[in-house]
Amino acid sequence: MKSRLLVLSGFFAGAALSRDSSGAVHPFAKYKDFAADSAATTEAPAAPTQSALECFQVAEPVLTDAGLTRRDISKPPAFVAADQTPIGPEDNEKLEEACSVVLMERVFENSYGAPYVGAYVPPPCDFDHVTVNFTTVVKGRQYDRTGVMYFTDNEVWRTSTAEPTSYGIRWEWLKDMTPFLSLWKQPQTLVFDLENIVDNTYTGLLNTTLTATFYKAAGKTKESHPPADLIIPISQRIGNGDKPSQFVYPASPAKNTVTDFPRNANRAVFTVDVKGQGNEEFWWSNVPQSAAHAFEATYGEYPGYSPFREVQVLIDGHLAGVSWPFPVIYTGGVVPQLHRPIVGIQAFDIAEHEIDISPFLPLLCDGKQHTFEIKIVGLVDNGASSASLSTTTDDEWYITGKIFIWLDDEGSITTGTVGAFETSSPKITLSQHLAQNATGFNESLEYDFSIERRVHISSQVKTQKTKGTVSWTQFLTYTNTGGVASYGNYNLNKFLISGADSASGPGVTYATKYAYPLFANSTYDVGADGSVSLWAQVDQGLQVEVRGDAVFPSGIEGFVATGAFKTGKGKTGSITRTWRNGTASYYRPGDNSFSRGVGQTHQVYSFSGIGSNGKVEELYHRDVSAFNDTVTADHSEVAGR
Ligand SMILES: *[C@@H]1O[C@H](CO)[C@@H](O)[C@H](O)[C@H]1NC(C)=O
Ligand SMILES: *[C@@H]1O[C@H](CO)[C@@H](O)[C@H](O)[C@H]1NC(C)=O
Ligand SMILES: *[C@@H]1O[C@H](CO)[C@@H](O)[C@H](O)[C@H]1NC(C)=O
Ligand SMILES: *[C@@H]1O[C@H](CO)[C@@H](O)[C@H](O)[C@H]1NC(C)=O
Ligand SMILES: *[C@@H]1O[C@H](CO)[C@@H](O)[C@H](O)[C@H]1NC(C)=O
Ligand SMILES: *[C@@H]1O[C@H](CO)[C@@H](O)[C@H](O)[C@H]1NC(C)=O
Ligand SMILES: *[C@@H]1O[C@H](CO)[C@@H](O)[C@H](O)[C@H]1NC(C)=O
C-alpha cells in the first residue's frame, strides 16, 4: 500500500535567531567564511550534464522497510560494484507491507525564523517501525546550516548541511525513528527548522525532501528495548505556535517545570541534544578564560571558558548526570576542504546522550511538580594551575532535552527511596604557559588540561512488577594538550574524552563505553599583501560500545531483523569504531580574485555486533578515501560480503 498524506505548510516571518555576542572570533569560524569563497571561485562552471556530487557520512546500514539498507550504494566505484547487493527481504522473510508518506518538500531560501510547518497525522497503516529519508540538493555557494526536526515540542532529529559545489551537491540521510514511535502514533505539528540565508553572495538554495516509511518488524527485532510509552519534552514548548522549541543558551535558561510526570513510570531516561554555535562551535579549541585577551593586540579576542564543556542534567536542582559532548565538526569546520564529499562524524545526525534517571523515580512519581534543567558549563581559571567549573558559557548553544518513559499499568504507583548523590566535583589538573617576544607581545600559549569525574546514584525502587536497587553510574576522563602560537594564528589540540556509563536495576541493564579522540593542527597566515593561507591536519575518531536497553538504536537492529547477525537472541550490543583523518589547504590572494583549496580524507569504519553470549562479530566495514572532492578508493563489506 502506498499512501500520500496531505501536508500543510506555513510560512512565518521573524527575526533571525542569531545574536551578537562579544568581539571574540575563533580562527576556525573565520575559515568557514572563506569556504564559501572557495566554492564560488575555484570551480569551473558546470557542464550542462554534470550531476551533483554525492556527499555522505560513513555509517553502518540501517533497518528500513526494504531490510538492511546500505548508505554507501550511491558511490560504487567500479571495483566494488559486484559487492553492492543489498541484504534485504530476498534473503529473509519479507518485512511486512510498508507505507510511505512525503512529510516535506521545501526549498529553504531565507528561512531564519521561517521553519517548514506541517500537520502530521498517522498514516492509515499498521506500523511499529518508522524510518525517515532526508534528501537535499544544493548548488552554488552556501555555509553549513543547522537543521532540526520537531514533532510539536519534541526535537526528534538534529542535522547539519553539506557545503555545495558550483555544480551541486546531494546527500541522503536515512534515520531509524522507531524510538519516537509514541509520537508517530499521534497527530503532531511538524516543525522543520533549517536556517538558510540567500543573497547575491550566498546563492545556495537547500532543496529538501523528507519522507517517512512505516512498517512492521517487531517480531524480528526482539533484542531491542521496546520504544518508550511516553516522551516528555524539555524545550521551549512553542511547537503549537509553529515555532522551533530549542532553547538558545545561555540567553535563555534551558529549564522546564513538569507538572504531569506519570506516577506509574518504571523507567525514565533523559536525553540531551546540544549544538555549539558562534564562539562555542569550536569549544574543544577555545582558550583558558584567563587567556581570552592574551592575543588581543595581534589577533583579537579569543573565545574562552577553556576547551572543556560539560552538559549537566539537573532534577529539582540536583545533578542527575552529565554528558561530555562529542566534538562534532561541521562541513565548514577548520578547513572546509576536509569535508567533501565525506562529511565529519555525526555531521548529519548529532547523537543524543542518554542519562538513565530511574533512580529518581520515587521522587518523580510523587504526583508533585518537578524541575528539569540542562546547563552547559566550561572552566574559569586563575591564569596558572587552578580552575573550576564556570556557571555559563559564551554564545551560544542550541539545547533541547527529552524524558523517555516506560509505564506500568494505570493506577500503579512507583515508590521507594532516592539514594544519596555520590557525585563529587570534577578533579581538574591544569598547567599553562604564555610566552612573550622580546618586546612583550604574547606570542604563544601552551596548556594541558586533565579532568575526571564520577557520578553515581543508587536508589531503592518499587514498581508494579519489580523491586530492588536501581543505579546510574558514570566515569569520565578528559585530556587536552593544546595551544595557540604565532600571535594567535596557529592552533593545536590533542583531545580525548573517554567515558563509561551504566544503568542497572531489576528490569533493565544498559552500559556504554565511549572514546572521542581528536587531533587538530592548523595554521592561518595573513600575508603583508592581505593574502590568506590555511592549512590543517584533523584526525578524529569515535569508539562507542553499547550493550543492553538503549533508548536509541545501537545499529544492530537491521542485522538482527534480517538474520545477518545470527547470535542476536536475547540482549545484544554493538561496537562502532571509526577514524577519519584528513589534511587540507586553502589559498586566496589579497585581492580575493580567486581561491583554491584541496583536501584529502581517509576514513575507516568498523561496526560489530555483540551476541548475547558475548561473542563479537564484525558486520560492516568500510575503508574510503577522497582527494580533491573525488572518492579515490572505496571498499565495503556487509556481514562478510
Ligand atoms: C530517499 O529519498 C530520495 C528522494 O526522495 C530518493 O531519491 C531515494 O531513492 C531515497 N533513498 C532510499 C534509500 O530510499
Ligand atoms: C527541487 O527539487 C525538485 C525535485 O528534484 C525539483 O522538481 C525542483 O525544481 C527543485 N527546485 C529548485 C528551486 O531547484
Ligand atoms: C598578554 O596576555 C596577558 C594575559 O591574558 C594579558 O594580561 C596581557 O595584556 C597580554 N599582553 C599583551 C601585550 O597583549
Ligand atoms: C613582537 O611581536 C609584535 C607583534 O607581532 C611585533 O610588532 C614586534 O616586532 C615583535 N618584537 C620582536 C622583538 O620580534
Ligand atoms: C603542526 O603543523 C605544523 C605545520 O605543518 C608542523 O610544523 C608541526 O610540526 C605540526 N605539529 C604537530 C604536533 O604535528
Ligand atoms: C588516523 O590517525 C590516527 C592517529 O593520528 C591513527 O591512529 C589512525 O590509524 C589513523 N587512521 C586512518 C584511517 O588513517
Ligand atoms: C582539483 O580538481 C580541480 C577541478 O577538477 C582541478 O582543476 C584541480 O587541478 C585539482 N587539484 C589538484 C591538486 O589535483
mmCIF file of C-alpha atoms in Angstrom, residues 288 306-310 324 379-381 384-389 425-432 446-454 475-482 493-498:
data_model
loop_
_atom_site.group_PDB
_atom_site.id
_atom_site.type_symbol
_atom_site.label_atom_id
_atom_site.label_comp_id
_atom_site.label_asym_id
_atom_site.label_seq_id
_atom_site.Cartn_x
_atom_site.Cartn_y
_atom_site.Cartn_z
ATOM 1 C CA PRO A 288 41.576 29.149 29.055
ATOM 2 C CA SER A 306 38.562 26.661 28.184
ATOM 3 C CA PRO A 307 38.418 23.807 25.665
ATOM 4 C CA PHE A 308 36.208 21.745 28.017
ATOM 5 C CA ARG A 309 32.419 21.602 28.168
ATOM 6 C CA GLU A 310 30.097 19.695 30.435
ATOM 7 C CA TRP A 324 30.755 15.469 27.841
ATOM 8 C CA LEU A 379 36.030 26.304 33.137
ATOM 9 C CA VAL A 380 37.296 29.518 34.655
ATOM 10 C CA ASP A 381 40.964 29.591 35.682
ATOM 11 C CA ALA A 384 48.088 29.348 36.386
ATOM 12 C CA SER A 385 47.199 25.867 37.587
ATOM 13 C CA SER A 386 43.844 26.351 39.245
ATOM 14 C CA ALA A 387 40.453 26.084 37.521
ATOM 15 C CA SER A 388 36.866 25.351 38.435
ATOM 16 C CA LEU A 389 33.593 24.856 36.591
ATOM 17 C CA SER A 425 33.180 17.880 41.866
ATOM 18 C CA PRO A 426 35.373 17.094 38.899
ATOM 19 C CA LYS A 427 39.073 16.723 39.569
ATOM 20 C CA ILE A 428 40.806 19.318 37.390
ATOM 21 C CA THR A 429 44.530 19.410 36.695
ATOM 22 C CA LEU A 430 45.808 22.296 34.616
ATOM 23 C CA SER A 431 49.093 23.758 33.523
ATOM 24 C CA GLN A 432 49.635 26.609 31.111
ATOM 25 C CA GLU A 446 50.565 26.149 25.749
ATOM 26 C CA TYR A 447 48.095 24.402 28.009
ATOM 27 C CA ASP A 448 47.390 20.971 29.356
ATOM 28 C CA PHE A 449 44.053 20.008 30.916
ATOM 29 C CA SER A 450 43.194 16.782 32.609
ATOM 30 C CA ILE A 451 39.738 16.296 34.147
ATOM 31 C CA GLU A 452 37.985 13.390 35.811
ATOM 32 C CA ARG A 453 34.504 12.975 37.174
ATOM 33 C CA ARG A 454 32.389 10.250 38.728
ATOM 34 C CA PHE A 475 33.003 7.754 35.000
ATOM 35 C CA LEU A 476 34.571 10.236 32.615
ATOM 36 C CA THR A 477 38.050 11.448 31.813
ATOM 37 C CA TYR A 478 39.204 14.301 29.628
ATOM 38 C CA THR A 479 42.633 15.388 28.445
ATOM 39 C CA ASN A 480 43.568 18.185 26.086
ATOM 40 C CA THR A 481 47.105 19.243 25.340
ATOM 41 C CA GLY A 482 46.922 22.263 23.156
ATOM 42 C CA ASN A 493 44.815 20.306 20.119
ATOM 43 C CA LYS A 494 45.315 16.736 21.205
ATOM 44 C CA PHE A 495 41.975 15.974 22.736
ATOM 45 C CA LEU A 496 40.477 12.841 24.248
ATOM 46 C CA ILE A 497 37.269 12.150 26.116
ATOM 47 C CA SER A 498 36.706 8.632 27.450
#
